[in-house]
CSV table of C-alpha atoms in Angstrom, one decimal:
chain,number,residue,atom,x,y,z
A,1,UNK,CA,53.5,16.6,-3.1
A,2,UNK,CA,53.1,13.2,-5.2
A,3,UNK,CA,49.5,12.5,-5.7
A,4,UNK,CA,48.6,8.8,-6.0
A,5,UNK,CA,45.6,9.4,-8.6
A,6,UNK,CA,45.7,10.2,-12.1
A,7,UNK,CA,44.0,12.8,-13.8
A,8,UNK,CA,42.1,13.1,-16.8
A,9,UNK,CA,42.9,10.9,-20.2
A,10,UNK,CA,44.4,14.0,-21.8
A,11,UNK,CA,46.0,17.6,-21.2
A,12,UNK,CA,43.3,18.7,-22.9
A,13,UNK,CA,40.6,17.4,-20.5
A,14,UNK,CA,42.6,17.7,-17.8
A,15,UNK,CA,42.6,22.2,-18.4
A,16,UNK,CA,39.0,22.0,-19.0
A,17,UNK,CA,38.3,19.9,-15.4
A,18,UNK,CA,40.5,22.4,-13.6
A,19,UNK,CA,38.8,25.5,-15.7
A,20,UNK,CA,34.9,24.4,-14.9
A,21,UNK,CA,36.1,22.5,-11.2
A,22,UNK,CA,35.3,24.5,-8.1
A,23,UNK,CA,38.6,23.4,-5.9
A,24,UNK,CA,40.8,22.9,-9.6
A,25,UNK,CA,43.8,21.3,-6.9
A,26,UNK,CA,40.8,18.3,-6.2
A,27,UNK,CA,41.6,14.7,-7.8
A,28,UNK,CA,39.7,12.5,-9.8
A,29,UNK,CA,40.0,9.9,-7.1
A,30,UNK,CA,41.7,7.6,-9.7
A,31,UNK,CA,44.3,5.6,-8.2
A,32,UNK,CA,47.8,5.1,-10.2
A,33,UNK,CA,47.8,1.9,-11.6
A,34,UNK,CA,51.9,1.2,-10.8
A,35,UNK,CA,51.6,2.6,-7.4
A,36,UNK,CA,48.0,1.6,-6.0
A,37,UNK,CA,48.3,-1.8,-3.7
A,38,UNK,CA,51.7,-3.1,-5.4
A,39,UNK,CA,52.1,-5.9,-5.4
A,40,UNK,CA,48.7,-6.4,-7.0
A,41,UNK,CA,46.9,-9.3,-5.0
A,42,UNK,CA,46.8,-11.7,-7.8
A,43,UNK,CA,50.4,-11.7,-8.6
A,44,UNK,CA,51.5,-12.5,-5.3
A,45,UNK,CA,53.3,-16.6,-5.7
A,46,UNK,CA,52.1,-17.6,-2.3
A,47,UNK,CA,48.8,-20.2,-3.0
A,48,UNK,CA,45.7,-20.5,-0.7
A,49,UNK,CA,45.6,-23.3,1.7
A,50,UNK,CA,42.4,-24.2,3.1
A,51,UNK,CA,41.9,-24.5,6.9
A,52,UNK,CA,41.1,-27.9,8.2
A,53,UNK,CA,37.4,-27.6,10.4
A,54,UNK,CA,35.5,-30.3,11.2
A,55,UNK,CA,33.1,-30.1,8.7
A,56,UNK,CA,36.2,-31.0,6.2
A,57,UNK,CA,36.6,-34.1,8.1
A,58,UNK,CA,35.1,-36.9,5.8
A,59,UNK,CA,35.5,-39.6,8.4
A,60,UNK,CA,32.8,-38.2,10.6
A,61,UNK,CA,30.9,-35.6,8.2
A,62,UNK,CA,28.1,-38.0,6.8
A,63,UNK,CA,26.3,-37.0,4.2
A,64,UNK,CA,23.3,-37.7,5.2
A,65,UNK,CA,23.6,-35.2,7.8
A,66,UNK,CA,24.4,-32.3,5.8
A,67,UNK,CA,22.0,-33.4,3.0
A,68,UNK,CA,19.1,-30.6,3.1
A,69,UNK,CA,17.3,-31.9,0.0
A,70,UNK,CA,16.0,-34.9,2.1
A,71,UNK,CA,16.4,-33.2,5.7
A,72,UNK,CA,12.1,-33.8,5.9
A,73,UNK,CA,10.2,-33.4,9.0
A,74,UNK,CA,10.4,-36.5,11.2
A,75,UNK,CA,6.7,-38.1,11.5
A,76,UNK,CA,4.8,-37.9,15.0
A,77,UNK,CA,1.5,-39.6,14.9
A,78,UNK,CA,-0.5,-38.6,18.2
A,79,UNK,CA,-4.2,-40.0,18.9
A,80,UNK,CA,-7.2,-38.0,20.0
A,81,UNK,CA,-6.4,-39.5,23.4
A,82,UNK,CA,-3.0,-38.3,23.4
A,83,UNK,CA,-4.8,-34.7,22.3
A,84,UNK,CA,-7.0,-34.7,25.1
A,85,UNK,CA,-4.5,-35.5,27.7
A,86,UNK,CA,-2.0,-32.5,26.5
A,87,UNK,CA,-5.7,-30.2,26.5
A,88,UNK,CA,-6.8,-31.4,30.2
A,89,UNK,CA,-2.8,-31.0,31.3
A,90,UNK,CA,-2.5,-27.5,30.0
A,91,UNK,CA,-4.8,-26.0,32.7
A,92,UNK,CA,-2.8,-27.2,35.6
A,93,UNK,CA,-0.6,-24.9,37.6
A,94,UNK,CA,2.4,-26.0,38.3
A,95,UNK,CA,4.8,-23.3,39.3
A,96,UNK,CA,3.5,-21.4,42.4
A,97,UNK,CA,3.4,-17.6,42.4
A,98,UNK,CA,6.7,-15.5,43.5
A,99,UNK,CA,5.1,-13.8,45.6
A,100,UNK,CA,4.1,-16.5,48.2
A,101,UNK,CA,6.9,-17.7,51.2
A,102,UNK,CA,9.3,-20.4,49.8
A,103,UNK,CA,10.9,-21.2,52.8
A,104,UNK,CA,8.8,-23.3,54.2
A,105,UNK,CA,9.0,-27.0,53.1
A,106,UNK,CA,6.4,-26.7,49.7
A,107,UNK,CA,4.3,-29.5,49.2
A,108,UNK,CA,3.5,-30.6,46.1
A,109,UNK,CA,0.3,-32.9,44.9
A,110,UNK,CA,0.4,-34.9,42.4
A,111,UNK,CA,-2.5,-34.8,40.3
A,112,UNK,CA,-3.8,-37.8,37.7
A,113,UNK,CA,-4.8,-37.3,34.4
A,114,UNK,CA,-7.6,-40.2,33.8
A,115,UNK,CA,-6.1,-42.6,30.9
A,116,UNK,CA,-9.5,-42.9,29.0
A,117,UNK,CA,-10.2,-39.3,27.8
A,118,UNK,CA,-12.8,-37.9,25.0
A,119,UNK,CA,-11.0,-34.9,22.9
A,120,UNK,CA,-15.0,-33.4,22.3
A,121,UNK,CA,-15.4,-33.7,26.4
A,122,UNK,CA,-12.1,-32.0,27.3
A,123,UNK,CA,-12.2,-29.6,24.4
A,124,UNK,CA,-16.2,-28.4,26.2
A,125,UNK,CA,-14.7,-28.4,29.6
A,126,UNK,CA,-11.7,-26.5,28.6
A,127,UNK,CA,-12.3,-22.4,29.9
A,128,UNK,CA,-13.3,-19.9,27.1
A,129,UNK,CA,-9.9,-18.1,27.0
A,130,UNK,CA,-11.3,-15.4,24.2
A,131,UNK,CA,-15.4,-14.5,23.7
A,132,UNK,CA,-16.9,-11.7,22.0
A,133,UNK,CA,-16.3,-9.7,25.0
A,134,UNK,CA,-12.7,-10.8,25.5
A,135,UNK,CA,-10.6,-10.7,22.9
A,136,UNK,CA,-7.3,-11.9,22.1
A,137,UNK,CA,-4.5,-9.1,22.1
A,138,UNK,CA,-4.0,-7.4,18.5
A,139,UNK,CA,-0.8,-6.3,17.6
A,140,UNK,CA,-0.4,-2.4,17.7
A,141,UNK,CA,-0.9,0.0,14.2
A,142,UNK,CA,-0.6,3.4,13.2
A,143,UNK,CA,-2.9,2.6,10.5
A,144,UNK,CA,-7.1,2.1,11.1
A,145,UNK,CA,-9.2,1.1,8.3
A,146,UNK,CA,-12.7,2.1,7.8
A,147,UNK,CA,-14.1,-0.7,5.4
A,148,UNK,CA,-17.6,0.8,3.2
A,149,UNK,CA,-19.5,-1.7,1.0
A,150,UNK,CA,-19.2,-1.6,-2.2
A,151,UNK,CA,-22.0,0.3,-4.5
A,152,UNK,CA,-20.2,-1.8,-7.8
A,153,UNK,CA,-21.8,-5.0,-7.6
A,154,UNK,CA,-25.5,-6.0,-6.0
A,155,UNK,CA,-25.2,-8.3,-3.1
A,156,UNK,CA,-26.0,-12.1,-3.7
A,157,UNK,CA,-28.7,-13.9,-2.6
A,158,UNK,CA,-28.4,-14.6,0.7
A,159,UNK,CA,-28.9,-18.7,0.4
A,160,UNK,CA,-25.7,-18.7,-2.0
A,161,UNK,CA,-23.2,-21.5,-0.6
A,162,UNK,CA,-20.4,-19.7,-0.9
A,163,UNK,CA,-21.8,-15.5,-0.4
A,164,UNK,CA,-19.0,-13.0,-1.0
A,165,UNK,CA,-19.5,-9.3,0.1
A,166,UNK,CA,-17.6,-6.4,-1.8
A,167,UNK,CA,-15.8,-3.7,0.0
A,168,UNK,CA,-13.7,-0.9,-0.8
């Protein structure tokens, strides 16, 4: 059987792998150099050729296009009015429930949103979606912490601008 790996660099070697080996008829996983993926892939006389996409189109490939150095976020610029009117808006309903009969003709209303709106009115107005009571959903853990306060360090006053609590 012709075996396409080599064996060890000498006869030597080579005794003393198949003395200490457990299966001595196992390879060293060495390919042959003359026989392993002949022709080797760099001597083959064919060259690359590149395939033509779009993107090696320079007629319609700008560069400012592809340029991601200077690809910044467009501005927006939207007043407190503009604010206030998305806020008020977001409250509305406007897809009706499944549940209900749609064959019947629906009828829609059209609702107007005033043009002159305070943000600090409509932000007041707007329902409490989360209070102490209700509160928003947390992501689920395996892990729960129980925080202690530190004995290190005494507390700070408690008129200090900017308090900091330890905890460990």
């Amino acid at each position: 059987m012709a075996s396409y790996t080599r064996g060890s660099a000498s006869k030597f070697w080579e005794k003393v792998r198949q003395l200490l080996t457990v299966n001595p008829e196992s390879n060293t996983g060495v390919p042959i150099t003359g026989v392993y993926r002949t022709p080797s892939p760099g001597s083959q006389p064919e060259t690359y050729v590149r395939p033509s996409t779009k993107h090696s189109d320079v007629a319609q490939n700008y560069y400012f296009n592809r340029d991601a150095r200077r690809n910044y976020p467009r501005l927006a610029v939207y007043s407190q009015n503009d604010v206030a009117k998305l806020i008020a808006a977001s409250h509305l309903k406007s897809i009706t429930a499944g549940d209900q009969d749609t064959s019947k003709e629906s009828t829609t209303t059209e609702i107007t949103i005033p043009e002159k709106l305070e943000l600090t009115e409509v932000i007041a107005s707007s329902p409490v979606l989360y209070s102490a009571d209700k509160l928003p959903p947390a992501p689920p853990t395996l892990l729960t912490y129980h925080w202690k306060k530190s004995k290190d360090v005494d507390d700070p006053d408690p008129g200090v601008y900017w308090p900091m609590k330890m905890v460990s």
